[in-house]
Short mmCIF file of C-alpha atoms and ligand atoms in Angstrom, two decimals:
data_model
loop_
_atom_site.label_atom_id
_atom_site.label_comp_id
_atom_site.label_asym_id
_atom_site.label_seq_id
_atom_site.Cartn_x
_atom_site.Cartn_y
_atom_site.Cartn_z
CA GLY A 1 112.53 88.79 96.00
CA VAL A 2 109.30 88.10 97.86
CA THR A 3 110.68 89.49 101.11
CA ASP A 4 111.71 92.88 99.68
CA TRP A 5 110.04 95.87 101.31
CA SER A 6 110.71 99.58 101.40
CA TYR A 7 109.24 102.86 102.59
CA THR A 8 108.29 104.13 99.10
CA GLY A 9 107.24 102.77 95.71
CA PRO A 10 105.73 99.42 94.70
CA HIS A 11 107.04 97.67 97.83
CA GLY A 12 106.04 100.54 100.14
CA PRO A 13 103.84 100.44 103.26
CA ASN A 14 100.50 100.31 101.36
CA HIS A 15 101.64 97.05 99.71
CA TRP A 16 103.35 95.35 102.67
CA HIS A 17 100.27 93.27 103.47
CA LEU A 18 100.44 91.50 100.07
CA ASP A 19 103.64 89.71 101.05
CA PHE A 20 103.19 90.06 104.84
CA PRO A 21 99.51 89.53 105.75
CA HIS A 22 99.96 90.51 109.42
CA CYS A 23 100.55 94.09 108.20
CA ALA A 24 96.77 94.30 107.58
CA GLY A 25 95.93 93.32 111.17
CA MET A 26 93.75 95.23 113.61
CA THR A 27 96.40 96.05 116.26
CA GLN A 28 99.18 97.57 114.17
CA SER A 29 101.84 100.17 114.99
CA PRO A 30 102.65 103.04 114.93
CA ILE A 31 99.65 105.03 116.13
CA ASN A 32 98.81 108.61 117.00
CA ILE A 33 98.43 109.08 120.75
CA ASN A 34 95.70 111.50 121.65
CA THR A 35 96.91 112.67 125.06
CA GLY A 36 93.36 113.70 126.03
CA ASP A 37 92.12 110.13 125.56
CA VAL A 38 94.76 108.15 127.50
CA LEU A 39 93.80 106.30 130.69
CA TYR A 40 95.90 106.55 133.84
CA ASN A 41 96.84 103.07 135.10
CA LYS A 42 98.45 103.01 138.53
CA ALA A 43 99.75 99.47 137.87
CA LEU A 44 102.21 100.90 135.31
CA LYS A 45 105.17 100.94 137.68
CA PRO A 46 108.54 102.51 136.84
CA PHE A 47 111.03 100.58 134.72
CA ASP A 48 114.24 99.36 136.28
CA LEU A 49 116.91 100.32 133.74
CA ALA A 50 119.87 99.60 136.04
CA GLU A 51 121.37 97.02 133.66
CA TYR A 52 121.38 99.55 130.82
CA SER A 53 124.56 100.89 132.40
CA LYS A 54 126.37 97.53 132.01
CA THR A 55 129.36 97.45 129.65
CA LYS A 56 131.40 94.44 130.79
CA GLN A 57 131.30 91.37 128.52
CA ILE A 58 128.95 93.16 126.16
CA THR A 59 129.57 93.68 122.43
CA MET A 60 127.83 96.46 120.50
CA HIS A 61 127.61 95.86 116.78
CA LEU A 62 126.61 98.93 114.73
CA VAL A 63 124.95 98.01 111.43
CA ASN A 64 123.23 99.71 108.50
CA LYS A 65 120.40 97.19 108.60
CA GLY A 66 119.39 96.43 105.01
CA GLY A 67 119.32 100.16 104.29
CA HIS A 68 116.23 100.44 106.56
CA THR A 69 117.77 101.79 109.77
CA ALA A 70 120.90 102.26 111.87
CA GLU A 71 120.91 99.56 114.50
CA VAL A 72 123.07 98.50 117.46
CA GLU A 73 122.88 94.77 118.17
CA TYR A 74 123.88 93.33 121.54
CA THR A 75 125.76 90.09 122.15
CA GLY A 76 127.49 88.69 125.22
CA ASP A 77 126.11 89.27 128.72
CA GLN A 78 122.38 89.90 128.88
CA ILE A 79 120.91 93.29 129.67
CA ARG A 80 117.62 92.76 131.51
CA LEU A 81 114.67 95.15 131.52
CA ARG A 82 112.49 94.84 134.63
CA GLY A 83 109.42 96.61 135.95
CA GLY A 84 106.96 98.57 133.84
CA ASN A 85 104.20 96.07 134.67
CA LEU A 86 105.60 93.73 132.00
CA PRO A 87 104.57 90.05 132.31
CA ASP A 88 108.19 88.82 132.52
CA ILE A 89 111.79 90.01 132.51
CA TYR A 90 112.73 91.13 128.97
CA ILE A 91 116.21 90.91 127.41
CA LEU A 92 117.64 93.72 125.25
CA SER A 93 118.33 92.53 121.70
CA GLN A 94 119.00 95.74 119.78
CA PHE A 95 118.16 99.38 119.40
CA HIS A 96 117.51 101.34 116.21
CA PHE A 97 116.14 104.66 114.96
CA HIS A 98 113.51 106.08 112.60
CA TRP A 99 114.15 109.61 111.27
CA GLY A 100 113.15 112.16 108.66
CA SER A 101 114.81 114.00 105.79
CA ALA A 102 113.92 117.15 107.75
CA SER A 103 113.19 117.67 111.44
CA ARG A 104 109.46 118.29 110.98
CA ARG A 105 109.00 114.54 110.48
CA GLY A 106 110.76 111.26 111.26
CA SER A 107 109.11 109.68 114.30
CA GLU A 108 106.77 106.73 113.82
CA HIS A 109 104.37 107.49 116.66
CA THR A 110 102.83 110.94 116.96
CA LEU A 111 101.54 112.81 120.03
CA ASP A 112 98.36 114.77 119.36
CA GLY A 113 99.18 114.56 115.66
CA GLN A 114 102.68 115.93 116.09
CA HIS A 115 105.69 114.18 114.55
CA TYR A 116 109.13 114.38 116.17
CA PRO A 117 112.40 114.43 114.17
CA MET A 118 113.41 110.93 115.26
CA GLU A 119 112.33 107.96 117.41
CA LEU A 120 114.56 105.45 119.21
CA HIS A 121 113.35 101.86 119.68
CA LEU A 122 114.91 99.58 122.29
CA VAL A 123 113.78 96.07 121.33
CA HIS A 124 113.58 93.36 124.03
CA TYR A 125 112.30 89.76 124.01
CA GLN A 126 110.56 87.88 126.78
CA SER A 127 113.25 86.12 128.80
CA HIS A 128 111.64 82.67 128.95
CA LEU A 129 111.30 82.56 125.13
CA GLY A 130 115.10 82.43 124.93
CA SER A 131 115.76 84.42 121.73
CA ILE A 132 114.43 87.28 119.65
CA ASN A 133 113.52 84.91 116.82
CA ASN A 134 111.41 82.70 119.10
CA ALA A 135 109.65 85.74 120.52
CA LEU A 136 108.82 87.62 117.28
CA ASP A 137 105.39 86.09 116.69
CA GLN A 138 104.41 85.28 120.29
CA PRO A 139 101.78 87.30 122.17
CA SER A 140 103.68 89.79 124.38
CA GLY A 141 106.87 88.22 123.00
CA LEU A 142 108.48 91.64 122.55
CA ALA A 143 108.68 94.82 124.62
CA VAL A 144 109.80 97.93 122.75
CA LEU A 145 110.71 101.04 124.72
CA GLY A 146 110.50 104.15 122.53
CA TYR A 147 111.86 107.67 122.92
CA PHE A 148 111.08 110.73 120.84
CA PHE A 149 113.77 113.28 119.95
CA LYS A 150 113.67 117.03 119.96
CA ILE A 151 116.19 119.44 118.49
CA GLY A 152 118.27 121.32 121.05
CA GLU A 153 121.78 121.42 122.48
CA HIS A 154 124.58 119.23 121.13
CA ASN A 155 124.35 115.89 122.99
CA ASP A 156 127.98 114.82 123.56
CA ASN A 157 126.91 111.34 124.71
CA PHE A 158 125.49 110.60 121.26
CA ASP A 159 128.88 111.17 119.65
CA GLN A 160 129.97 107.82 121.17
CA LEU A 161 127.67 106.33 118.54
CA LEU A 162 127.61 108.92 115.74
CA LYS A 163 131.36 109.01 115.23
CA TYR A 164 131.13 105.51 113.73
CA PHE A 165 128.35 106.32 111.25
CA PRO A 166 130.86 107.09 108.45
CA GLN A 167 131.75 103.36 108.64
CA ILE A 168 128.16 102.20 107.98
CA LYS A 169 127.14 104.57 105.19
CA GLU A 170 126.18 101.75 102.84
CA SER A 171 123.48 99.12 103.30
CA ASP A 172 124.66 96.11 105.35
CA GLN A 173 127.94 97.70 106.41
CA HIS A 174 128.69 96.93 110.05
CA VAL A 175 131.34 97.62 112.67
CA VAL A 176 131.99 96.59 116.26
CA ILE A 177 132.13 99.76 118.36
CA PRO A 178 133.58 100.37 121.83
CA THR A 179 130.89 99.48 124.37
CA PHE A 180 129.37 102.43 126.22
CA PRO A 181 126.56 102.56 128.79
CA LEU A 182 123.20 102.67 127.04
CA LEU A 183 121.94 104.92 129.86
CA ASP A 184 124.23 107.63 128.40
CA LEU A 185 121.75 108.01 125.50
CA LEU A 186 118.62 108.32 127.66
CA PRO A 187 117.34 111.46 129.36
CA THR A 188 116.58 110.20 132.88
CA PRO A 189 116.46 107.03 134.96
CA THR A 190 112.73 107.42 135.71
CA VAL A 191 110.52 106.84 132.71
CA ASN A 192 106.95 108.10 132.51
CA TYR A 193 105.38 106.36 129.58
CA PHE A 194 102.40 105.59 127.39
CA ARG A 195 101.49 101.90 127.06
CA TYR A 196 99.55 100.03 124.38
CA ASP A 197 99.56 96.68 122.56
CA GLY A 198 100.73 96.78 118.96
CA SER A 199 103.04 95.37 116.33
CA LEU A 200 106.41 95.52 114.69
CA THR A 201 106.39 98.67 112.54
CA THR A 202 108.11 96.82 109.68
CA PRO A 203 107.32 93.58 107.87
CA PRO A 204 106.38 90.97 108.98
CA CYS A 205 104.33 93.28 111.31
CA HIS A 206 103.73 90.60 113.96
CA GLU A 207 101.27 91.77 116.62
CA SER A 208 103.59 90.75 119.43
CA VAL A 209 104.78 94.06 120.88
CA ILE A 210 104.04 95.66 124.25
CA TRP A 211 104.80 99.30 123.44
CA SER A 212 106.07 101.78 126.05
CA LEU A 213 106.72 105.31 124.80
CA SER A 214 108.57 107.69 127.09
CA THR A 215 106.89 111.03 127.66
CA GLN A 216 110.31 112.67 127.99
CA PRO A 217 112.20 113.25 124.73
CA ILE A 218 115.94 112.98 124.06
CA GLU A 219 117.66 116.19 122.98
CA VAL A 220 120.16 116.26 120.09
CA ALA A 221 121.44 119.08 117.86
CA GLU A 222 120.31 119.51 114.27
CA GLU A 223 123.91 118.83 113.11
CA GLN A 224 123.76 115.45 114.86
CA MET A 225 120.66 114.54 112.84
CA GLU A 226 122.84 114.94 109.72
CA ALA A 227 124.83 111.83 110.75
CA PHE A 228 121.64 109.81 110.30
CA ARG A 229 120.64 111.56 107.06
CA GLY A 230 124.11 110.86 105.63
CA LEU A 231 123.47 107.10 105.50
CA TYR A 232 122.34 105.30 102.32
CA ASP A 233 119.72 102.67 101.59
CA SER A 234 120.21 99.57 99.41
CA THR A 235 119.50 101.56 96.22
CA ASN A 236 122.10 104.21 97.17
CA HIS A 237 119.49 106.83 97.97
CA SER A 238 119.64 108.71 101.27
CA LEU A 239 118.34 106.60 104.15
CA VAL A 240 115.67 109.04 105.39
CA ASP A 241 111.95 108.94 106.18
CA ASP A 242 112.16 105.34 107.38
CA PHE A 243 108.91 105.58 109.29
CA ARG A 244 105.66 103.70 108.70
CA PRO A 245 102.43 105.69 108.23
CA LEU A 246 100.06 105.84 111.21
CA GLN A 247 97.81 102.83 111.76
CA PRO A 248 94.22 102.87 113.09
CA LEU A 249 93.78 102.49 116.84
CA ASN A 250 90.63 100.37 116.34
CA GLU A 251 89.40 98.86 119.62
CA ARG A 252 92.53 99.67 121.63
CA THR A 253 93.07 102.13 124.46
CA VAL A 254 96.34 103.80 125.38
CA GLN A 255 97.31 103.94 129.05
CA VAL A 256 99.71 106.26 130.84
CA SER A 257 101.89 105.65 133.90
CA HIS A 258 101.42 109.07 135.53
CA ARG A 259 98.53 111.46 136.20
C1 LIG B 1 113.89 97.72 112.16
O1 LIG B 1 113.74 97.42 110.78
C2 LIG B 1 114.91 96.76 112.77
O2 LIG B 1 116.06 96.71 111.97
C3 LIG B 1 114.34 95.38 112.91
O3 LIG B 1 115.26 94.59 113.65
C4 LIG B 1 113.04 95.45 113.67
O4 LIG B 1 112.49 94.15 113.77
C5 LIG B 1 112.07 96.34 112.95
O5 LIG B 1 112.62 97.63 112.85
C6 LIG B 1 110.74 96.47 113.69
O6 LIG B 1 110.98 96.88 115.02
O7 LIG B 1 110.70 98.29 116.94
N1 LIG B 1 110.27 99.33 114.70
S1 LIG B 1 110.14 98.04 115.63
O8 LIG B 1 108.74 97.63 115.63
O9 LIG B 1 113.14 93.91 115.93
C7 LIG B 1 112.66 93.46 114.93
C8 LIG B 1 115.72 93.45 113.09
O10 LIG B 1 115.36 93.08 112.01
C9 LIG B 1 112.15 92.09 114.87
C10 LIG B 1 116.71 92.74 113.91
ZN1 LIG B 2 111.56 100.69 115.17
#
């Protein structure tokens, strides 16, 4: 159908703009961040992630989202993101990952041209817009907090999520999982971050995202990456390399929260 898209072939990233014109915009994501060119902005205050530890009255729904990613969707009580010099409080909607078939690639953003094996995106919508769908195409409607991964020690906290991946191997499979504190997945409560204005990295590529990318990566073991690479897309191929090619920075600057 007209809304089909993929990461390779005739519906791949170079063709997205034919069905989704915003994908040809001038402030698209992801980008390479040249760490020598970023501007320190002292207004970029720390994030308050306190509500990321909430578990009561919260449902976590793990889904193989159209064969494009592994995603955890939140329903029930709201988890609020504050701080970070955002123009409003933002509400957590879902988180998802982008990864590679091998650990030398997988992240969407790059730092000084370097790819990481995986990137986590925590997607939030502006509180006063009321829902993710209302916020999608609004200026500053979304705030995405991103984390890179590096290969290292086995990360026991991630097993709270990965042990359910065998139940979402096929596209559109989903399962409710026992709620755990999102903070368990993140490296530290203080987040130093890069900040720039960009877009959704998938169709319809709306230019509605305030991006914040943590400078501190999450560590997982290579064997834990295999849980991601064991998933399948909607054509029963391995769900890997679900990252969009880099987009031009154009007139934008990237800011950083620390010197
Ligand atoms: C993934 O495809 C998610 O499944 C999408 O979530 C998400 O779109 C899309 O990535 C783009 O988000 O942080 N990578 S990104 O820019 O969050 C949205 C859903 O389709 C709107 C729910
Ligand atoms: Zn993403």
